[in-house]
mmCIF file with all atom_site columns, C-alpha atoms in Angstrom:
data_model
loop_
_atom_site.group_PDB
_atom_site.id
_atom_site.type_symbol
_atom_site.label_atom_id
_atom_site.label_alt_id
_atom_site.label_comp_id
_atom_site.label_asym_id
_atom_site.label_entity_id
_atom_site.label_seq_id
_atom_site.pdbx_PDB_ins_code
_atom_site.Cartn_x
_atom_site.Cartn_y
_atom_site.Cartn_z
_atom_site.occupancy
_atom_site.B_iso_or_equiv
_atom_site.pdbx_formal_charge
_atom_site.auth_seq_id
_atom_site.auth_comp_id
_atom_site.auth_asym_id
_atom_site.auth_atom_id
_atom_site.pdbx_PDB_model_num
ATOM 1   C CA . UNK A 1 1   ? -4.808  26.246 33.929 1.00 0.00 ? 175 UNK A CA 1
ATOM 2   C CA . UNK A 1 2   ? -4.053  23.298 36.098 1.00 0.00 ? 176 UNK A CA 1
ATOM 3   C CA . UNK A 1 3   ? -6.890  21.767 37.984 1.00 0.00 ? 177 UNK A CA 1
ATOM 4   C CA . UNK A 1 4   ? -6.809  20.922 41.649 1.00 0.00 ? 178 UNK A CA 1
ATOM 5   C CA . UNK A 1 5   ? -8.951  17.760 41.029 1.00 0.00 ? 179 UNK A CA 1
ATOM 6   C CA . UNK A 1 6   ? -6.822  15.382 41.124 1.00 0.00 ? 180 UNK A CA 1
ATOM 7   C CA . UNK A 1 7   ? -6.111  16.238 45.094 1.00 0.00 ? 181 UNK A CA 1
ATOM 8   C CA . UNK A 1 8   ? -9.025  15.938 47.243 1.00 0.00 ? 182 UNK A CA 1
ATOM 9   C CA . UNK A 1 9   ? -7.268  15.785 50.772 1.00 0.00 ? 183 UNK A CA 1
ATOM 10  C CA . UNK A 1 10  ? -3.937  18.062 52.392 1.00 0.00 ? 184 UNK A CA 1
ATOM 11  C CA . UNK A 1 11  ? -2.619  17.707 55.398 1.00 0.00 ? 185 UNK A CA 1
ATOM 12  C CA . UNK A 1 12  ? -0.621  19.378 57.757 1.00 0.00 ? 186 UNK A CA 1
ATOM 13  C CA . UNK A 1 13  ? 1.461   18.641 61.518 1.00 0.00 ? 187 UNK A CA 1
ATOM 14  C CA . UNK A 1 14  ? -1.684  18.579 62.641 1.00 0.00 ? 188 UNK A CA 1
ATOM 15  C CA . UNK A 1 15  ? -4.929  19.133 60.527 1.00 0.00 ? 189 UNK A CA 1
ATOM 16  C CA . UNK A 1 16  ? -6.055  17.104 57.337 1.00 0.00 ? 190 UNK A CA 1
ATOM 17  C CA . UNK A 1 17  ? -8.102  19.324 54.670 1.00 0.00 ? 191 UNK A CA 1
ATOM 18  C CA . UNK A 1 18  ? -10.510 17.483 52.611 1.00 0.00 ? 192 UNK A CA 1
ATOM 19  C CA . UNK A 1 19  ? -12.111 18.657 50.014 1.00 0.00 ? 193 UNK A CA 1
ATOM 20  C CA . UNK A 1 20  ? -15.543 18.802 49.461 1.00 0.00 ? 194 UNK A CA 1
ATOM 21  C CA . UNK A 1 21  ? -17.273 16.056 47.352 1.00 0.00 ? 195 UNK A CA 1
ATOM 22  C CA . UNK A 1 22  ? -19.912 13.416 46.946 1.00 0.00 ? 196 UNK A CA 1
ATOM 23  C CA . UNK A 1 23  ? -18.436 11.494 49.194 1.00 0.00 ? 197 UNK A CA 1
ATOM 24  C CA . UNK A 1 24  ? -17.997 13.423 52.231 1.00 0.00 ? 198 UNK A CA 1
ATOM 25  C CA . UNK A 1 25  ? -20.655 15.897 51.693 1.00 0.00 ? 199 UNK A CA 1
ATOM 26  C CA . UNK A 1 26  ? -23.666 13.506 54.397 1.00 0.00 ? 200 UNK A CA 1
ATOM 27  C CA . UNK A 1 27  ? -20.926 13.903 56.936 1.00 0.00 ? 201 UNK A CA 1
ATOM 28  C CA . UNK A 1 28  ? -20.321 17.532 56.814 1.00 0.00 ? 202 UNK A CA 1
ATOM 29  C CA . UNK A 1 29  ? -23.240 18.152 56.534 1.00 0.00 ? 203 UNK A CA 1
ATOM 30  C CA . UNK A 1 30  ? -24.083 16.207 59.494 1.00 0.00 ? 204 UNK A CA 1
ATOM 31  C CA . UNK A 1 31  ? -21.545 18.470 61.501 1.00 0.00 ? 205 UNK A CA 1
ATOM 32  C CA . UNK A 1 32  ? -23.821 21.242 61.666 1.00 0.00 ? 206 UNK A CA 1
ATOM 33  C CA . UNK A 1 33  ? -25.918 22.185 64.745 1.00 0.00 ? 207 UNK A CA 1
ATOM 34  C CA . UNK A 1 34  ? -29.233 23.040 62.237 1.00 0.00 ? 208 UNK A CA 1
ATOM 35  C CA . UNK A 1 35  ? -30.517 22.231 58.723 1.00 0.00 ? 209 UNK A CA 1
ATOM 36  C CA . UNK A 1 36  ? -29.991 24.633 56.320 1.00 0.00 ? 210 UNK A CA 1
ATOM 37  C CA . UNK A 1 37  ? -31.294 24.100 52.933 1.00 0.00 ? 211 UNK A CA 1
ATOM 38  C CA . UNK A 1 38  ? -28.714 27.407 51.885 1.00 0.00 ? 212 UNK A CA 1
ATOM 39  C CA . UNK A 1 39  ? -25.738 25.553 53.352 1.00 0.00 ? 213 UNK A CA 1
ATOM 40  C CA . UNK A 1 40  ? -26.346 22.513 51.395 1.00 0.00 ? 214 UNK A CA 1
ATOM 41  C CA . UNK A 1 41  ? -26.903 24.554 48.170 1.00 0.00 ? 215 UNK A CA 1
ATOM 42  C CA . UNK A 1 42  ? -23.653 26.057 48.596 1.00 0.00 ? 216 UNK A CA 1
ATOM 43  C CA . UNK A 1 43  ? -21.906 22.986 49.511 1.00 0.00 ? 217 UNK A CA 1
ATOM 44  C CA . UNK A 1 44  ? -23.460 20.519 46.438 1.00 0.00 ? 218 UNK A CA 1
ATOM 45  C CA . UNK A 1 45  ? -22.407 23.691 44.229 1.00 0.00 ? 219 UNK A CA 1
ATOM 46  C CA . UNK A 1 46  ? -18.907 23.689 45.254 1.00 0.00 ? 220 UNK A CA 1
ATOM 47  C CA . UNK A 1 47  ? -19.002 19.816 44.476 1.00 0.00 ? 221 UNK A CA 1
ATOM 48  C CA . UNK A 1 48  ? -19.419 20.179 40.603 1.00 0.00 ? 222 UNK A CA 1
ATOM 49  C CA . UNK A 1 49  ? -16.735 18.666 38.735 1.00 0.00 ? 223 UNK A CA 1
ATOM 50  C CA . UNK A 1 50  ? -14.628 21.695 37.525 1.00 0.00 ? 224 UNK A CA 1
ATOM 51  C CA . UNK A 1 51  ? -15.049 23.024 41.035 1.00 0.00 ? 225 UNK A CA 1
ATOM 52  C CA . UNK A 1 52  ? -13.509 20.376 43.367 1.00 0.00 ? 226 UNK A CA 1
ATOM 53  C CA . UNK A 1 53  ? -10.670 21.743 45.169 1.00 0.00 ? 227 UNK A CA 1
ATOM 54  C CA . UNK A 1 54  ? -11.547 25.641 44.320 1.00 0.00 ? 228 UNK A CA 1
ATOM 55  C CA . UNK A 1 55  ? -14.779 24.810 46.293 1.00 0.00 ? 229 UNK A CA 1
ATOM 56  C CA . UNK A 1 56  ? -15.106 23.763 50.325 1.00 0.00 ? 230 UNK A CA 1
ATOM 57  C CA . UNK A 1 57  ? -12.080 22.341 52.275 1.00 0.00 ? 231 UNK A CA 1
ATOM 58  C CA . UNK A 1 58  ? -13.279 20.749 55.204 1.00 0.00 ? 232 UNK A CA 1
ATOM 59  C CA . UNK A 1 59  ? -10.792 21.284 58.540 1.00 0.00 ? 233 UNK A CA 1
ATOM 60  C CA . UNK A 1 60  ? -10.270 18.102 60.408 1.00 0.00 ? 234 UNK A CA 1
ATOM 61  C CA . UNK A 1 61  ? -8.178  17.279 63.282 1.00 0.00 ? 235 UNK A CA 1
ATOM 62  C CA . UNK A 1 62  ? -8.113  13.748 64.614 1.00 0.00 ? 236 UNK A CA 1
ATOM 63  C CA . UNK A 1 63  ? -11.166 13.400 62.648 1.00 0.00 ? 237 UNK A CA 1
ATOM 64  C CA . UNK A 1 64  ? -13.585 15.954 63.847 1.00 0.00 ? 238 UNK A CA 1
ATOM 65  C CA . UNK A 1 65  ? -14.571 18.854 62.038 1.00 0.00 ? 239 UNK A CA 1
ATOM 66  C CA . UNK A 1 66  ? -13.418 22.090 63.199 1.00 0.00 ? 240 UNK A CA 1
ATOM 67  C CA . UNK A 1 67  ? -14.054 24.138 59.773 1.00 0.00 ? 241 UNK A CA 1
ATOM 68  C CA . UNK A 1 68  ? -13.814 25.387 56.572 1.00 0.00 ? 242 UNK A CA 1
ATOM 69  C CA . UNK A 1 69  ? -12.066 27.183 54.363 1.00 0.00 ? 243 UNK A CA 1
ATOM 70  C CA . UNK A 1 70  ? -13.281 27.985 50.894 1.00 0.00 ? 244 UNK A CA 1
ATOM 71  C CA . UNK A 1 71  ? -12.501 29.426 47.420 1.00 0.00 ? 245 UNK A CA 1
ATOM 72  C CA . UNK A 1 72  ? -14.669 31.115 45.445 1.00 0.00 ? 246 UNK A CA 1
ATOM 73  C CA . UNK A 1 73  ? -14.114 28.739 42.508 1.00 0.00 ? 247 UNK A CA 1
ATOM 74  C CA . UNK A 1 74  ? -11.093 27.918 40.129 1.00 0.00 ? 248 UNK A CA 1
ATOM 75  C CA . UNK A 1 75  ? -9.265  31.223 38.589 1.00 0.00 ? 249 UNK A CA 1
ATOM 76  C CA . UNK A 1 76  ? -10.377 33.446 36.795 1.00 0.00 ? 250 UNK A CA 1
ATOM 77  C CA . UNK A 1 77  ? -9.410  34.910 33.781 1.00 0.00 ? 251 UNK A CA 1
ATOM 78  C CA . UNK A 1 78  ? -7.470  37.368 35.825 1.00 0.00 ? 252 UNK A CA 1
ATOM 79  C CA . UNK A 1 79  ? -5.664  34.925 37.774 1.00 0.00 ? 253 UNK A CA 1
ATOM 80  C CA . UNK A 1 80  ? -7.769  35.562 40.647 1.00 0.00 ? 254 UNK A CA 1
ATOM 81  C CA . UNK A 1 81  ? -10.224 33.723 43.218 1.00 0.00 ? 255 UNK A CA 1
ATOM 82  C CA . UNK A 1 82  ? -10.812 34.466 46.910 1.00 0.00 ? 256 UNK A CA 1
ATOM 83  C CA . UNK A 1 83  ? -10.326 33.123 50.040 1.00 0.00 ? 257 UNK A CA 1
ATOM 84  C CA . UNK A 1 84  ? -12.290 32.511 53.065 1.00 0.00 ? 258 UNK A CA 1
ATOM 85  C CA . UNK A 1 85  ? -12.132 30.640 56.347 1.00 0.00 ? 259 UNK A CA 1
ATOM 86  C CA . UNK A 1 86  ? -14.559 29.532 59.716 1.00 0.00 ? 260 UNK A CA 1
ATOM 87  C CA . UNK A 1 87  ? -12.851 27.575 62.711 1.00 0.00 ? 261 UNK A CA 1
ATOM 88  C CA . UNK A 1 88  ? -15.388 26.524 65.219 1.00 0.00 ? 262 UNK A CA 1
ATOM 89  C CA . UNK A 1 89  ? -15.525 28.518 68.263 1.00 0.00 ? 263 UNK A CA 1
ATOM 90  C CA . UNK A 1 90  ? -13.792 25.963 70.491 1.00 0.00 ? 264 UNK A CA 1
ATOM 91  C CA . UNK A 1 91  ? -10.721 25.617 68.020 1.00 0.00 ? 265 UNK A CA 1
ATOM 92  C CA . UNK A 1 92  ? -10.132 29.249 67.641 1.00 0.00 ? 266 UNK A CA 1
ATOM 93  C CA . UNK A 1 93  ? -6.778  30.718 69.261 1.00 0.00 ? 267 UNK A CA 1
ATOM 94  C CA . UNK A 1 94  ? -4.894  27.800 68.652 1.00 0.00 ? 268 UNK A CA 1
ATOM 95  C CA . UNK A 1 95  ? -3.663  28.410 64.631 1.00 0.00 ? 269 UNK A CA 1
ATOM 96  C CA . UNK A 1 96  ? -5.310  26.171 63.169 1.00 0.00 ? 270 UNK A CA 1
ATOM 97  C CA . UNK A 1 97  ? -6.373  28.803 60.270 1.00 0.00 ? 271 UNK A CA 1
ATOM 98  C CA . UNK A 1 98  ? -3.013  30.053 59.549 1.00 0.00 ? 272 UNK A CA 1
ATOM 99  C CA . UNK A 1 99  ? -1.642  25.912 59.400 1.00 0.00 ? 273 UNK A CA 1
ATOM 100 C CA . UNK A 1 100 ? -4.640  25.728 56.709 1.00 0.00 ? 274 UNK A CA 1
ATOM 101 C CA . UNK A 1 101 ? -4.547  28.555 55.010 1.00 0.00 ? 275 UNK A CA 1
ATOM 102 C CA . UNK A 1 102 ? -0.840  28.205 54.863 1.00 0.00 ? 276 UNK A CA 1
ATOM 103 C CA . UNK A 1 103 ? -1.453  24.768 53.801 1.00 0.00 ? 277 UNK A CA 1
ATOM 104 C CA . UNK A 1 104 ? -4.010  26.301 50.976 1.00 0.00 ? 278 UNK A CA 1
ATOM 105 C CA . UNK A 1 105 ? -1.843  28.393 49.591 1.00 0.00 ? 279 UNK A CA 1
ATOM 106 C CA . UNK A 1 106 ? 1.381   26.308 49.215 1.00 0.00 ? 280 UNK A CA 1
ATOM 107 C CA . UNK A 1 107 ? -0.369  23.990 47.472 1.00 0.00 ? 281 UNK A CA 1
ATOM 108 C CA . UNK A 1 108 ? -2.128  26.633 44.991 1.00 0.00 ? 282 UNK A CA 1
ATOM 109 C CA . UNK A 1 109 ? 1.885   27.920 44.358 1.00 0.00 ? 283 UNK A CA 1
ATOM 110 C CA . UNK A 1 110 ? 2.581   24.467 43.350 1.00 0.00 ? 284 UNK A CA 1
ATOM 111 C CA . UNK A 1 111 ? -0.026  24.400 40.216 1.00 0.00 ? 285 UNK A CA 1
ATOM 112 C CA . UNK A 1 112 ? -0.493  28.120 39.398 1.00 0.00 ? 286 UNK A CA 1
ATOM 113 C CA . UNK A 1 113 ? 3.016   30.182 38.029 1.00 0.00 ? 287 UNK A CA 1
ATOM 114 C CA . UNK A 1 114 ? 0.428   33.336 38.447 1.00 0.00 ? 288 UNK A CA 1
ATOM 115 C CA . UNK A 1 115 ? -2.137  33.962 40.536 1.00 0.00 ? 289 UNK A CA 1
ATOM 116 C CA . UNK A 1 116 ? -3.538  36.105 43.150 1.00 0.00 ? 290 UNK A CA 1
ATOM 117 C CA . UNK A 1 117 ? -5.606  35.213 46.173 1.00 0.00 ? 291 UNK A CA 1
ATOM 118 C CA . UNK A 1 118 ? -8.205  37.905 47.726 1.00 0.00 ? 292 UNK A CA 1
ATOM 119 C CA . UNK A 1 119 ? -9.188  37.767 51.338 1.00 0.00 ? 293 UNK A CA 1
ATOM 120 C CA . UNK A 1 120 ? -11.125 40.414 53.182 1.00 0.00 ? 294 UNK A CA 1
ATOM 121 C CA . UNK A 1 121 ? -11.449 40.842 57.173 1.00 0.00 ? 295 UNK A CA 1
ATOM 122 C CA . UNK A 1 122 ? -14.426 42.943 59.628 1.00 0.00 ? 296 UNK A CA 1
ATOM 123 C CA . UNK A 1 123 ? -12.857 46.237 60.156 1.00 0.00 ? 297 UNK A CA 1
ATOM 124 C CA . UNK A 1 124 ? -13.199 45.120 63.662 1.00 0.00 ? 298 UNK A CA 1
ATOM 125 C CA . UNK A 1 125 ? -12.049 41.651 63.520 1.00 0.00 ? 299 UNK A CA 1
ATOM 126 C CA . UNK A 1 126 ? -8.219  42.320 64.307 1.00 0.00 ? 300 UNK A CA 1
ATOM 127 C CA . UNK A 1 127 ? -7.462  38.198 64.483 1.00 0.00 ? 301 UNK A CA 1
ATOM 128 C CA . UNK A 1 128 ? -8.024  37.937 60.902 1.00 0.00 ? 302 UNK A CA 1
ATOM 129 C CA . UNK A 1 129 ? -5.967  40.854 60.607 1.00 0.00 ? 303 UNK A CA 1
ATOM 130 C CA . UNK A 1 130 ? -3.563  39.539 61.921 1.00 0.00 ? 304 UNK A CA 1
ATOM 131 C CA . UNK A 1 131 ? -3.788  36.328 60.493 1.00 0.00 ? 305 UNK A CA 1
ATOM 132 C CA . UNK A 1 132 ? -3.864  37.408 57.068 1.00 0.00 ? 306 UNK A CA 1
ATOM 133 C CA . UNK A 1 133 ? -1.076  39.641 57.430 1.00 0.00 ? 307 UNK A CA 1
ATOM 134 C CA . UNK A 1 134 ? 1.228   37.171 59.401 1.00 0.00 ? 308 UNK A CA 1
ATOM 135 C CA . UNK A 1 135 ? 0.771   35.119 55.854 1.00 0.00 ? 309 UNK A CA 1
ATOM 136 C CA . UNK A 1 136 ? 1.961   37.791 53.809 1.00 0.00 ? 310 UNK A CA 1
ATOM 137 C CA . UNK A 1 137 ? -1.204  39.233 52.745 1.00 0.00 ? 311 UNK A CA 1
ATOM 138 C CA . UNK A 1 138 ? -1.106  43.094 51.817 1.00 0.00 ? 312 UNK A CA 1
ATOM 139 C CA . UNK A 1 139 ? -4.150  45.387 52.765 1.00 0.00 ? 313 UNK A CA 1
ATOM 140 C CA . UNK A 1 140 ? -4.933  47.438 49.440 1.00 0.00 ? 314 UNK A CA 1
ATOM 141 C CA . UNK A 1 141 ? -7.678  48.751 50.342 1.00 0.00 ? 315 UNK A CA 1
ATOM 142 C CA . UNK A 1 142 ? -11.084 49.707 52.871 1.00 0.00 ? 316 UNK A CA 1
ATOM 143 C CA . UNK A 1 143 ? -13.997 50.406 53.394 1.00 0.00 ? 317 UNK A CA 1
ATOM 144 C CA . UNK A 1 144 ? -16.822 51.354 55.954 1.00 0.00 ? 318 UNK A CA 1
ATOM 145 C CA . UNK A 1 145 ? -16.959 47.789 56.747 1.00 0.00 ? 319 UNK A CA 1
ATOM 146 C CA . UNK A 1 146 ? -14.110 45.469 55.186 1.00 0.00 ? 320 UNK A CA 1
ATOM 147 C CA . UNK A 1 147 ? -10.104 45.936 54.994 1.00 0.00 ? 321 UNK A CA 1
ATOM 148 C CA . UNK A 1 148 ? -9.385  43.927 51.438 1.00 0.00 ? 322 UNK A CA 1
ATOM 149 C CA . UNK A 1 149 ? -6.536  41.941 51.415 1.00 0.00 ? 323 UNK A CA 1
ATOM 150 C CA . UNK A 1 150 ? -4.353  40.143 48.387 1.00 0.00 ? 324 UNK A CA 1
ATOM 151 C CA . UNK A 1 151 ? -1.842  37.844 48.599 1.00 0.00 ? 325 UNK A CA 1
ATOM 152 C CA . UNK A 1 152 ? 0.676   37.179 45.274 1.00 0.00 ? 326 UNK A CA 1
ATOM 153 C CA . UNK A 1 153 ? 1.847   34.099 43.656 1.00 0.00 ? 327 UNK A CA 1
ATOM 154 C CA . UNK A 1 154 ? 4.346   34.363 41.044 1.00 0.00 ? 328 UNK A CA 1
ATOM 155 C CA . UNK A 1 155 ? 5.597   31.038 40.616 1.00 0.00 ? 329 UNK A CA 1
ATOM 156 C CA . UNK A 1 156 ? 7.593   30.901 43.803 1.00 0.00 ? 330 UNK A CA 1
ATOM 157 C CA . UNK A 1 157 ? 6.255   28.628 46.770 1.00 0.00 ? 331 UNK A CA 1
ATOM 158 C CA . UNK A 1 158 ? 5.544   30.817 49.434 1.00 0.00 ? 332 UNK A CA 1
ATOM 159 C CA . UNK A 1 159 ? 5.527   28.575 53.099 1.00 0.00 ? 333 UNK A CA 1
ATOM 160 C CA . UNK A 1 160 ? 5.105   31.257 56.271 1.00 0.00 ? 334 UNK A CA 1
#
């Protein structure tokens, strides 16, 4: 498996995607409107070594944090992790998460041949929908509360 260490910041036409590590982790922190002791857990987990890249990206544009997008930690053995995303209220409507998550996943095609990417979406939350699908995500399944959504790489680099 290939590591995603050795990258710590993408960027796009207009965004630039850190990712989450010792040295950025006092200003995102900082970001937030409250204190939360389980945000900062999360966020000093994702920062372990091995988890680096398959942890927190943080969404900037022109230097000012406008969100997140994270992974639920390198592969695993089936090839799989999962994919999640938060744009701050002002930023939404504008793209920003499909130029990340496109971003995201391009560069994931570039250093796994095989693996599949898992995304789920509020059954009433029709943006994500949308979003996800407009990147070539397939709905496989539902529930009372979630549509599930997974997204193939096979060793072609997929740009939407």
């Amino acid at each position: 498996m290939k590591s995603a260490v050795g990258i710590q910041q993408l960027r796009t036409e207009r965004l630039k995607l850190d990712a989450l590590c010792a040295q950025n982790l006092e200003e995102v922190l900082s970001s937030y409107k409250y204190d939360s002791k389980y945000i900062q857990e999360v966020f000093k987990q994702h920062m372990m070594p091995d988890r680096i890249g398959y942890g927190t990206w943080v969404l900037k544009l022109e230097d000012v944090i406008i969100g997140e997008a994270s992974l639920s930690g390198p592969p695993n053995r089936n090839h799989e992790i999962e994919i999640g995303y938060h744009i701050e209220a002002p930023f939404r409507r504008q793209g920003y998460a499909h130029e990340a998550l496109n971003c995201l996943l391009s560069y994931f095609s570039e250093i796994h041949p095989k693996l599949t990417v898992k995304a789920l979406a509020l059954l009433d939350n029709t943006v994500s929908q949308h979003l996800l699908e407009s990147l070539n995500f397939k709905c496989i399944d539902k529930d009372e509360s979630y549509y599930y959504y997974q997204y193939e790489i096979n060793g072609v680099i997929t740009c939407v």
